[in-house]
PDB file of C-alpha atoms in Angstrom:
ATOM      1  CA  MET A   1     -19.032 -10.032 -23.488  1.00 64.00           C
ATOM      2  CA  LEU A   2     -18.215 -10.520 -19.792  1.00 85.00           C
ATOM      3  CA  THR A   3     -17.800  -7.243 -17.961  1.00 96.00           C
ATOM      4  CA  LYS A   4     -14.733  -6.460 -15.890  1.00 98.00           C
ATOM      5  CA  ARG A   5     -15.365  -5.947 -12.189  1.00 98.00           C
ATOM      6  CA  ILE A   6     -14.176  -3.079 -10.029  1.00 97.00           C
ATOM      7  CA  ILE A   7     -13.701  -4.060  -6.386  1.00 97.00           C
ATOM      8  CA  ALA A   8     -13.159  -1.723  -3.447  1.00 95.00           C
ATOM      9  CA  CYS A   9     -11.015  -3.155  -0.658  1.00 92.00           C
ATOM     10  CA  LEU A  10     -11.246  -2.401   3.057  1.00 92.00           C
ATOM     11  CA  ASP A  11      -8.140  -3.459   4.998  1.00 89.00           C
ATOM     12  CA  VAL A  12      -9.344  -3.482   8.605  1.00 89.00           C
ATOM     13  CA  ARG A  13      -7.295  -3.359  11.810  1.00 85.00           C
ATOM     14  CA  ASP A  14      -8.875  -2.887  15.253  1.00 82.00           C
ATOM     15  CA  GLY A  15     -12.237  -2.174  13.613  1.00 83.00           C
ATOM     16  CA  ARG A  16     -10.937   0.663  11.407  1.00 86.00           C
ATOM     17  CA  VAL A  17     -10.038   0.756   7.729  1.00 87.00           C
ATOM     18  CA  VAL A  18      -6.316   1.340   7.232  1.00 85.00           C
ATOM     19  CA  LYS A  19      -4.017   1.579   4.238  1.00 67.00           C
ATOM     20  CA  GLY A  20      -0.278   1.221   3.875  1.00 60.00           C
ATOM     21  CA  VAL A  21       2.485   1.116   1.298  1.00 58.00           C
ATOM     22  CA  GLN A  22       3.929  -2.326   0.538  1.00 56.00           C
ATOM     23  CA  PHE A  23       2.158  -3.669   3.660  1.00 52.00           C
ATOM     24  CA  VAL A  24       3.792  -1.097   6.020  1.00 52.00           C
ATOM     25  CA  ASP A  25       3.449   2.636   6.896  1.00 53.00           C
ATOM     26  CA  ILE A  26      -0.182   2.118   7.906  1.00 63.00           C
ATOM     27  CA  VAL A  27      -2.538   5.109   8.171  1.00 73.00           C
ATOM     28  CA  ASP A  28      -6.188   5.346   9.201  1.00 75.00           C
ATOM     29  CA  ALA A  29      -8.723   5.629   6.360  1.00 74.00           C
ATOM     30  CA  GLY A  30     -12.073   5.555   8.154  1.00 82.00           C
ATOM     31  CA  ASP A  31     -15.012   3.476   9.345  1.00 90.00           C
ATOM     32  CA  PRO A  32     -15.592   0.229   7.387  1.00 91.00           C
ATOM     33  CA  ALA A  33     -19.396   0.436   7.243  1.00 93.00           C
ATOM     34  CA  GLU A  34     -19.350   4.049   6.083  1.00 92.00           C
ATOM     35  CA  LEU A  35     -16.667   3.451   3.457  1.00 90.00           C
ATOM     36  CA  ALA A  36     -18.298   0.253   2.192  1.00 93.00           C
ATOM     37  CA  HIS A  37     -21.622   2.025   1.682  1.00 93.00           C
ATOM     38  CA  ARG A  38     -19.941   4.982   0.004  1.00 91.00           C
ATOM     39  CA  HIS A  39     -17.957   2.819  -2.406  1.00 91.00           C
ATOM     40  CA  ALA A  40     -20.959   0.657  -3.283  1.00 94.00           C
ATOM     41  CA  ALA A  41     -23.147   3.712  -3.874  1.00 93.00           C
ATOM     42  CA  ALA A  42     -20.446   5.105  -6.171  1.00 92.00           C
ATOM     43  CA  GLY A  43     -20.601   2.011  -8.374  1.00 94.00           C
ATOM     44  CA  ALA A  44     -18.173  -0.587  -6.996  1.00 95.00           C
ATOM     45  CA  ASP A  45     -19.240  -4.042  -8.172  1.00 97.00           C
ATOM     46  CA  GLU A  46     -18.066  -5.733  -4.993  1.00 97.00           C
ATOM     47  CA  ILE A  47     -16.590  -4.947  -1.587  1.00 97.00           C
ATOM     48  CA  VAL A  48     -13.777  -6.934   0.044  1.00 96.00           C
ATOM     49  CA  LEU A  49     -13.062  -6.596   3.765  1.00 96.00           C
ATOM     50  CA  LEU A  50      -9.767  -8.057   4.948  1.00 90.00           C
ATOM     51  CA  ASP A  51      -9.080  -8.311   8.678  1.00 89.00           C
ATOM     52  CA  ILE A  52      -5.353  -7.870   8.120  1.00 79.00           C
ATOM     53  CA  THR A  53      -4.053  -8.729  11.603  1.00 78.00           C
ATOM     54  CA  ALA A  54      -6.340 -11.654  12.498  1.00 76.00           C
ATOM     55  CA  THR A  55      -3.862 -14.335  11.430  1.00 72.00           C
ATOM     56  CA  HIS A  56      -0.828 -12.589  12.920  1.00 69.00           C
ATOM     57  CA  GLU A  57      -2.684 -12.093  16.211  1.00 75.00           C
ATOM     58  CA  GLY A  58      -4.001 -15.676  16.204  1.00 75.00           C
ATOM     59  CA  ARG A  59      -7.662 -14.730  16.470  1.00 70.00           C
ATOM     60  CA  GLY A  60     -10.859 -15.061  14.484  1.00 75.00           C
ATOM     61  CA  THR A  61     -12.473 -12.501  12.204  1.00 76.00           C
ATOM     62  CA  LEU A  62     -14.066  -9.411  13.779  1.00 86.00           C
ATOM     63  CA  LEU A  63     -17.642 -10.596  13.258  1.00 92.00           C
ATOM     64  CA  GLU A  64     -19.317  -7.500  14.677  1.00 91.00           C
ATOM     65  CA  THR A  65     -17.426  -5.372  12.168  1.00 92.00           C
ATOM     66  CA  VAL A  66     -18.540  -7.745   9.405  1.00 94.00           C
ATOM     67  CA  LYS A  67     -22.175  -7.562  10.538  1.00 95.00           C
ATOM     68  CA  ARG A  68     -22.148  -3.781  10.724  1.00 93.00           C
ATOM     69  CA  THR A  69     -20.552  -3.476   7.291  1.00 93.00           C
ATOM     70  CA  ALA A  70     -22.813  -6.062   5.644  1.00 96.00           C
ATOM     71  CA  ALA A  71     -25.895  -4.237   6.900  1.00 93.00           C
ATOM     72  CA  ALA A  72     -24.955  -1.224   4.777  1.00 81.00           C
ATOM     73  CA  LEU A  73     -24.340  -3.153   1.556  1.00 93.00           C
ATOM     74  CA  PHE A  74     -26.306  -4.139  -1.543  1.00 93.00           C
ATOM     75  CA  VAL A  75     -23.407  -5.556  -3.600  1.00 96.00           C
ATOM     76  CA  PRO A  76     -21.475  -8.833  -3.154  1.00 97.00           C
ATOM     77  CA  PHE A  77     -19.361  -8.773  -0.008  1.00 97.00           C
ATOM     78  CA  THR A  78     -16.202 -10.822   0.593  1.00 98.00           C
ATOM     79  CA  VAL A  79     -14.511 -11.196   3.979  1.00 97.00           C
ATOM     80  CA  GLY A  80     -11.039 -12.540   4.751  1.00 95.00           C
ATOM     81  CA  GLY A  81      -8.729 -12.845   7.741  1.00 92.00           C
ATOM     82  CA  GLY A  82      -8.771 -15.393  10.551  1.00 90.00           C
ATOM     83  CA  ILE A  83     -10.810 -18.042   8.704  1.00 95.00           C
ATOM     84  CA  ARG A  84      -9.248 -21.392   9.573  1.00 95.00           C
ATOM     85  CA  SER A  85     -12.143 -23.838   9.177  1.00 96.00           C
ATOM     86  CA  ALA A  86     -15.480 -24.351   7.474  1.00 96.00           C
ATOM     87  CA  LYS A  87     -17.037 -23.465  10.843  1.00 96.00           C
ATOM     88  CA  ASP A  88     -15.229 -20.126  10.821  1.00 96.00           C
ATOM     89  CA  ALA A  89     -16.445 -19.552   7.276  1.00 97.00           C
ATOM     90  CA  ALA A  90     -20.025 -20.356   8.313  1.00 97.00           C
ATOM     91  CA  ALA A  91     -19.850 -17.710  11.053  1.00 96.00           C
ATOM     92  CA  VAL A  92     -18.654 -15.132   8.527  1.00 96.00           C
ATOM     93  CA  PHE A  93     -21.446 -16.054   6.109  1.00 97.00           C
ATOM     94  CA  ASP A  94     -23.955 -15.812   8.960  1.00 97.00           C
ATOM     95  CA  ALA A  95     -22.614 -12.323   9.667  1.00 96.00           C
ATOM     96  CA  GLY A  96     -23.537 -11.252   6.140  1.00 97.00           C
ATOM     97  CA  ALA A  97     -20.672 -12.147   3.798  1.00 97.00           C
ATOM     98  CA  ASP A  98     -21.326 -13.612   0.346  1.00 97.00           C
ATOM     99  CA  LYS A  99     -17.808 -14.980  -0.124  1.00 98.00           C
ATOM    100  CA  VAL A 100     -14.782 -15.700   2.055  1.00 98.00           C
ATOM    101  CA  SER A 101     -11.124 -15.165   1.279  1.00 97.00           C
ATOM    102  CA  VAL A 102      -8.496 -17.523   2.691  1.00 97.00           C
ATOM    103  CA  ASN A 103      -4.754 -16.969   2.573  1.00 95.00           C
ATOM    104  CA  SER A 104      -2.385 -18.110   5.330  1.00 93.00           C
ATOM    105  CA  SER A 105      -4.791 -20.778   6.554  1.00 95.00           C
ATOM    106  CA  ALA A 106      -5.047 -22.300   3.079  1.00 97.00           C
ATOM    107  CA  ILE A 107      -1.265 -22.483   2.750  1.00 97.00           C
ATOM    108  CA  ALA A 108      -1.060 -24.151   6.175  1.00 96.00           C
ATOM    109  CA  ARG A 109      -3.859 -26.601   5.353  1.00 97.00           C
ATOM    110  CA  PRO A 110      -4.756 -26.628   1.637  1.00 98.00           C
ATOM    111  CA  GLU A 111      -7.673 -29.006   2.146  1.00 98.00           C
ATOM    112  CA  LEU A 112      -9.497 -26.073   3.771  1.00 98.00           C
ATOM    113  CA  ILE A 113     -10.312 -24.789   0.280  1.00 98.00           C
ATOM    114  CA  GLY A 114     -12.278 -27.909  -0.571  1.00 98.00           C
ATOM    115  CA  GLU A 115     -13.911 -28.074   2.842  1.00 97.00           C
ATOM    116  CA  ILE A 116     -15.364 -24.587   2.490  1.00 98.00           C
ATOM    117  CA  GLY A 117     -16.232 -25.102  -1.166  1.00 97.00           C
ATOM    118  CA  GLY A 118     -17.911 -28.426  -0.375  1.00 95.00           C
ATOM    119  CA  SER A 119     -20.186 -26.748   2.156  1.00 95.00           C
ATOM    120  CA  PHE A 120     -20.878 -23.426   0.462  1.00 96.00           C
ATOM    121  CA  GLY A 121     -19.886 -23.813  -3.210  1.00 97.00           C
ATOM    122  CA  ALA A 122     -16.682 -22.979  -5.070  1.00 96.00           C
ATOM    123  CA  GLN A 123     -18.061 -19.555  -6.011  1.00 96.00           C
ATOM    124  CA  ALA A 124     -17.923 -18.612  -2.322  1.00 97.00           C
ATOM    125  CA  VAL A 125     -14.201 -19.373  -1.884  1.00 98.00           C
ATOM    126  CA  ILE A 126     -11.494 -16.913  -2.913  1.00 98.00           C
ATOM    127  CA  VAL A 127      -7.864 -17.838  -2.382  1.00 98.00           C
ATOM    128  CA  ALA A 128      -5.807 -14.713  -1.709  1.00 97.00           C
ATOM    129  CA  ILE A 129      -2.154 -14.807  -2.744  1.00 98.00           C
ATOM    130  CA  ASP A 130       0.287 -12.176  -1.501  1.00 96.00           C
ATOM    131  CA  ALA A 131       3.167 -12.286  -3.963  1.00 97.00           C
ATOM    132  CA  ARG A 132       6.646 -10.812  -3.988  1.00 96.00           C
ATOM    133  CA  ARG A 133       9.236 -11.110  -6.718  1.00 96.00           C
ATOM    134  CA  VAL A 134      12.637 -12.615  -5.924  1.00 92.00           C
ATOM    135  CA  GLU A 135      15.398 -10.128  -6.707  1.00 89.00           C
ATOM    136  CA  GLY A 136      17.356 -11.059  -9.790  1.00 90.00           C
ATOM    137  CA  ARG A 137      14.910 -13.766 -10.918  1.00 92.00           C
ATOM    138  CA  GLY A 138      12.084 -13.892 -13.432  1.00 92.00           C
ATOM    139  CA  VAL A 139       8.423 -13.378 -12.628  1.00 96.00           C
ATOM    140  CA  GLU A 140       7.850 -17.140 -12.678  1.00 95.00           C
ATOM    141  CA  GLU A 141       9.912 -17.331  -9.472  1.00 95.00           C
ATOM    142  CA  ALA A 142       7.675 -14.902  -7.546  1.00 97.00           C
ATOM    143  CA  GLU A 143       7.108 -16.184  -4.017  1.00 97.00           C
ATOM    144  CA  VAL A 144       4.006 -16.518  -1.818  1.00 98.00           C
ATOM    145  CA  PHE A 145       3.980 -14.668   1.515  1.00 96.00           C
ATOM    146  CA  VAL A 146       1.582 -15.191   4.427  1.00 91.00           C
ATOM    147  CA  SER A 147       0.667 -13.653   7.797  1.00 84.00           C
ATOM    148  CA  GLY A 148      -0.084 -10.243   6.328  1.00 79.00           C
ATOM    149  CA  GLY A 149       3.030 -10.331   4.162  1.00 82.00           C
ATOM    150  CA  ARG A 150       5.313 -11.013   7.125  1.00 85.00           C
ATOM    151  CA  LYS A 151       6.439 -14.553   6.300  1.00 91.00           C
ATOM    152  CA  ALA A 152       7.888 -16.105   3.166  1.00 94.00           C
ATOM    153  CA  THR A 153       6.618 -19.582   2.371  1.00 96.00           C
ATOM    154  CA  GLY A 154       9.184 -20.729  -0.174  1.00 94.00           C
ATOM    155  CA  ARG A 155       6.307 -21.570  -2.518  1.00 97.00           C
ATOM    156  CA  ARG A 156       6.091 -20.234  -6.046  1.00 97.00           C
ATOM    157  CA  VAL A 157       3.012 -18.172  -6.851  1.00 98.00           C
ATOM    158  CA  LEU A 158       2.402 -20.088 -10.078  1.00 97.00           C
ATOM    159  CA  ASP A 159       2.442 -23.489  -8.346  1.00 98.00           C
ATOM    160  CA  TRP A 160       0.149 -22.356  -5.541  1.00 98.00           C
ATOM    161  CA  ALA A 161      -2.367 -20.713  -7.882  1.00 98.00           C
ATOM    162  CA  ARG A 162      -2.667 -23.942  -9.867  1.00 98.00           C
ATOM    163  CA  GLU A 163      -3.051 -26.035  -6.726  1.00 98.00           C
ATOM    164  CA  ALA A 164      -5.656 -23.650  -5.306  1.00 98.00           C
ATOM    165  CA  GLU A 165      -7.729 -24.069  -8.460  1.00 98.00           C
ATOM    166  CA  GLU A 166      -7.377 -27.858  -8.335  1.00 98.00           C
ATOM    167  CA  ARG A 167      -8.542 -27.858  -4.722  1.00 98.00           C
ATOM    168  CA  GLY A 168     -11.719 -25.961  -5.575  1.00 97.00           C
ATOM    169  CA  ALA A 169     -11.055 -22.241  -5.337  1.00 98.00           C
ATOM    170  CA  GLY A 170     -13.600 -20.147  -7.210  1.00 98.00           C
ATOM    171  CA  GLU A 171     -11.305 -17.141  -7.704  1.00 98.00           C
ATOM    172  CA  ILE A 172      -7.755 -15.969  -7.056  1.00 98.00           C
ATOM    173  CA  LEU A 173      -7.109 -12.600  -5.391  1.00 98.00           C
ATOM    174  CA  LEU A 174      -3.549 -11.802  -6.440  1.00 98.00           C
ATOM    175  CA  THR A 175      -1.790  -8.979  -4.597  1.00 96.00           C
ATOM    176  CA  SER A 176       1.625  -7.793  -5.689  1.00 96.00           C
ATOM    177  CA  MET A 177       3.479  -6.754  -2.546  1.00 95.00           C
ATOM    178  CA  ASP A 178       6.022  -4.963  -4.749  1.00 94.00           C
ATOM    179  CA  THR A 179       3.430  -2.540  -6.145  1.00 93.00           C
ATOM    180  CA  ASP A 180       0.982  -2.394  -3.212  1.00 89.00           C
ATOM    181  CA  GLY A 181       0.059   1.168  -2.236  1.00 82.00           C
ATOM    182  CA  MET A 182       2.547   2.701  -4.688  1.00 86.00           C
ATOM    183  CA  ARG A 183      -0.133   3.920  -7.164  1.00 89.00           C
ATOM    184  CA  GLY A 184       2.307   3.271 -10.002  1.00 93.00           C
ATOM    185  CA  GLY A 185       0.297   0.543 -11.709  1.00 96.00           C
ATOM    186  CA  PHE A 186      -0.557  -3.123 -11.237  1.00 97.00           C
ATOM    187  CA  ASP A 187       2.028  -5.826 -11.844  1.00 97.00           C
ATOM    188  CA  CYS A 188       0.622  -6.788 -15.221  1.00 98.00           C
ATOM    189  CA  GLU A 189       3.314  -9.364 -15.943  1.00 98.00           C
ATOM    190  CA  LEU A 190       2.615 -11.242 -12.720  1.00 98.00           C
ATOM    191  CA  THR A 191      -1.153 -11.007 -13.203  1.00 98.00           C
ATOM    192  CA  ALA A 192      -0.977 -12.225 -16.802  1.00 98.00           C
ATOM    193  CA  MET A 193       1.185 -15.163 -15.752  1.00 98.00           C
ATOM    194  CA  VAL A 194      -1.350 -16.348 -13.171  1.00 98.00           C
ATOM    195  CA  SER A 195      -4.359 -15.591 -15.402  1.00 98.00           C
ATOM    196  CA  GLY A 196      -2.818 -17.703 -18.142  1.00 98.00           C
ATOM    197  CA  ALA A 197      -2.169 -20.611 -15.792  1.00 97.00           C
ATOM    198  CA  VAL A 198      -5.676 -21.037 -14.318  1.00 98.00           C
ATOM    199  CA  GLN A 199      -9.225 -21.184 -15.635  1.00 98.00           C
ATOM    200  CA  ILE A 200     -10.871 -19.408 -12.712  1.00 98.00           C
ATOM    201  CA  PRO A 201     -11.163 -15.596 -12.463  1.00 98.00           C
ATOM    202  CA  VAL A 202      -8.129 -13.646 -11.256  1.00 98.00           C
ATOM    203  CA  ILE A 203      -8.555 -10.398  -9.304  1.00 98.00           C
ATOM    204  CA  ALA A 204      -5.580  -8.056  -9.638  1.00 98.00           C
ATOM    205  CA  SER A 205      -4.541  -6.093  -6.561  1.00 96.00           C
ATOM    206  CA  GLY A 206      -1.730  -3.722  -5.665  1.00 94.00           C
ATOM    207  CA  GLY A 207      -0.691  -0.523  -7.395  1.00 93.00           C
ATOM    208  CA  ALA A 208      -3.845   1.145  -8.724  1.00 93.00           C
ATOM    209  CA  GLY A 209      -3.358   4.867  -9.253  1.00 92.00           C
ATOM    210  CA  THR A 210      -5.129   5.893 -12.452  1.00 93.00           C
ATOM    211  CA  ALA A 211      -7.802   4.654 -14.844  1.00 94.00           C
ATOM    212  CA  GLY A 212      -4.999   3.812 -17.254  1.00 96.00           C
ATOM    213  CA  HIS A 213      -3.641   1.292 -14.783  1.00 97.00           C
ATOM    214  CA  PHE A 214      -6.974  -0.532 -14.840  1.00 97.00           C
ATOM    215  CA  VAL A 215      -7.021  -0.495 -18.649  1.00 97.00           C
ATOM    216  CA  GLU A 216      -3.554  -2.051 -18.630  1.00 98.00           C
ATOM    217  CA  VAL A 217      -4.342  -4.811 -16.147  1.00 98.00           C
ATOM    218  CA  PHE A 218      -7.574  -5.737 -17.919  1.00 98.00           C
ATOM    219  CA  GLY A 219      -5.708  -5.849 -21.229  1.00 97.00           C
ATOM    220  CA  ARG A 220      -2.068  -6.806 -20.880  1.00 97.00           C
ATOM    221  CA  GLY A 221      -2.612  -8.267 -17.414  1.00 98.00           C
ATOM    222  CA  ARG A 222      -5.613 -10.401 -18.491  1.00 98.00           C
ATOM    223  CA  ALA A 223      -7.352  -9.769 -15.155  1.00 98.00           C
ATOM    224  CA  ASP A 224     -11.047 -10.519 -14.718  1.00 98.00           C
ATOM    225  CA  ALA A 225     -11.409  -7.962 -11.934  1.00 98.00           C
ATOM    226  CA  ALA A 226      -9.266  -5.313 -10.304  1.00 98.00           C
ATOM    227  CA  LEU A 227      -9.204  -4.260  -6.677  1.00 96.00           C
ATOM    228  CA  ALA A 228      -8.168  -0.925  -5.225  1.00 91.00           C
ATOM    229  CA  ALA A 229      -8.173   0.814  -1.869  1.00 87.00           C
ATOM    230  CA  SER A 230      -6.215   4.058  -1.588  1.00 81.00           C
ATOM    231  CA  ILE A 231      -7.596   5.754  -4.687  1.00 87.00           C
ATOM    232  CA  PHE A 232     -11.154   5.196  -3.441  1.00 87.00           C
ATOM    233  CA  HIS A 233     -10.619   5.907   0.270  1.00 76.00           C
ATOM    234  CA  PHE A 234      -8.717   9.135  -0.247  1.00 69.00           C
ATOM    235  CA  GLY A 235     -10.845  10.649  -2.995  1.00 65.00           C
ATOM    236  CA  VAL A 236      -8.532  10.214  -5.991  1.00 73.00           C
ATOM    237  CA  THR A 237     -11.491   8.785  -7.919  1.00 83.00           C
ATOM    238  CA  ASP A 238     -14.622   6.690  -7.365  1.00 85.00           C
ATOM    239  CA  SER A 239     -16.008   3.697  -9.228  1.00 91.00           C
ATOM    240  CA  ARG A 240     -18.536   5.748 -11.204  1.00 92.00           C
ATOM    241  CA  GLU A 241     -15.849   8.050 -12.606  1.00 92.00           C
ATOM    242  CA  LEU A 242     -13.432   5.180 -13.129  1.00 94.00           C
ATOM    243  CA  LYS A 243     -15.976   3.092 -15.020  1.00 96.00           C
ATOM    244  CA  GLY A 244     -16.787   6.013 -17.301  1.00 95.00           C
ATOM    245  CA  GLU A 245     -13.114   6.281 -18.238  1.00 95.00           C
ATOM    246  CA  LEU A 246     -12.847   2.520 -18.728  1.00 96.00           C
ATOM    247  CA  GLN A 247     -15.880   2.477 -21.011  1.00 95.00           C
ATOM    248  CA  ARG A 248     -14.373   5.261 -23.110  1.00 96.00           C
ATOM    249  CA  ALA A 249     -11.218   3.146 -23.355  1.00 96.00           C
ATOM    250  CA  GLY A 250     -13.217   0.202 -24.701  1.00 96.00           C
ATOM    251  CA  VAL A 251     -13.313  -1.877 -21.508  1.00 97.00           C
ATOM    252  CA  ALA A 252     -16.650  -3.584 -20.848  1.00 96.00           C
ATOM    253  CA  VAL A 253     -17.921  -2.626 -17.383  1.00 96.00           C
ATOM    254  CA  ARG A 254     -21.272  -2.516 -15.612  1.00 94.00           C
ATOM    255  CA  LEU A 255     -22.177   1.152 -15.355  1.00 89.00           C
ATOM    256  CA  PRO A 256     -23.872   2.289 -12.136  1.00 80.00           C
ATOM    257  CA  CYS A 257     -27.460   3.497 -12.349  1.00 69.00           C
TER     258      CYS A 257
END
């Protein structure tokens, strides 16, 4: 049986980890290298670092922050934000990343997915989708947002997830903007819709607050992995404790040593 992955996320702005609610009300959470090492030591299967203002500010990824964080890690490390070309991706890999995440740049130029995958392998390319439901419409009408959740694209999440897979994405990182930072649970309906539409792994993001929320998204939401930030950064739980609760609930996870 394939185990479900627990991923700790570091949203980075100006070299510091921050966390908000529904992409606003940002507060400082700490140093990325220190938090990454702490989360990995506590049993996180992977670490994701997202430079959340790189696209909005029109700049590249903070490579020195990536290097410093990668040096402290012994688990797979994904980096996103400001990656607009295979050359940009190469610089991030050289800085210590194992995978890259593309979002706004892939919407602007979808062929980027294949360009990075062609050079580094599909397993190294994650397409991040920031999704928001349209008021009064069904989940199938959920819309893709870019530029750190600032801009609507007019594209349906379902259509973009399918295209991303066709273009060579190795995984989908699906963030519900409606549940992000609320700690009230993942959007299982949205996650299940995307998981059922593609063959590649789907990482659920947005809304983690309790172990029960992870049980729900791995079951009803059909997620292959689940990502969280606030509950890890602010001491609500850690991956070791969370995985123990998941195992007791019958979810297959890799227990830390």
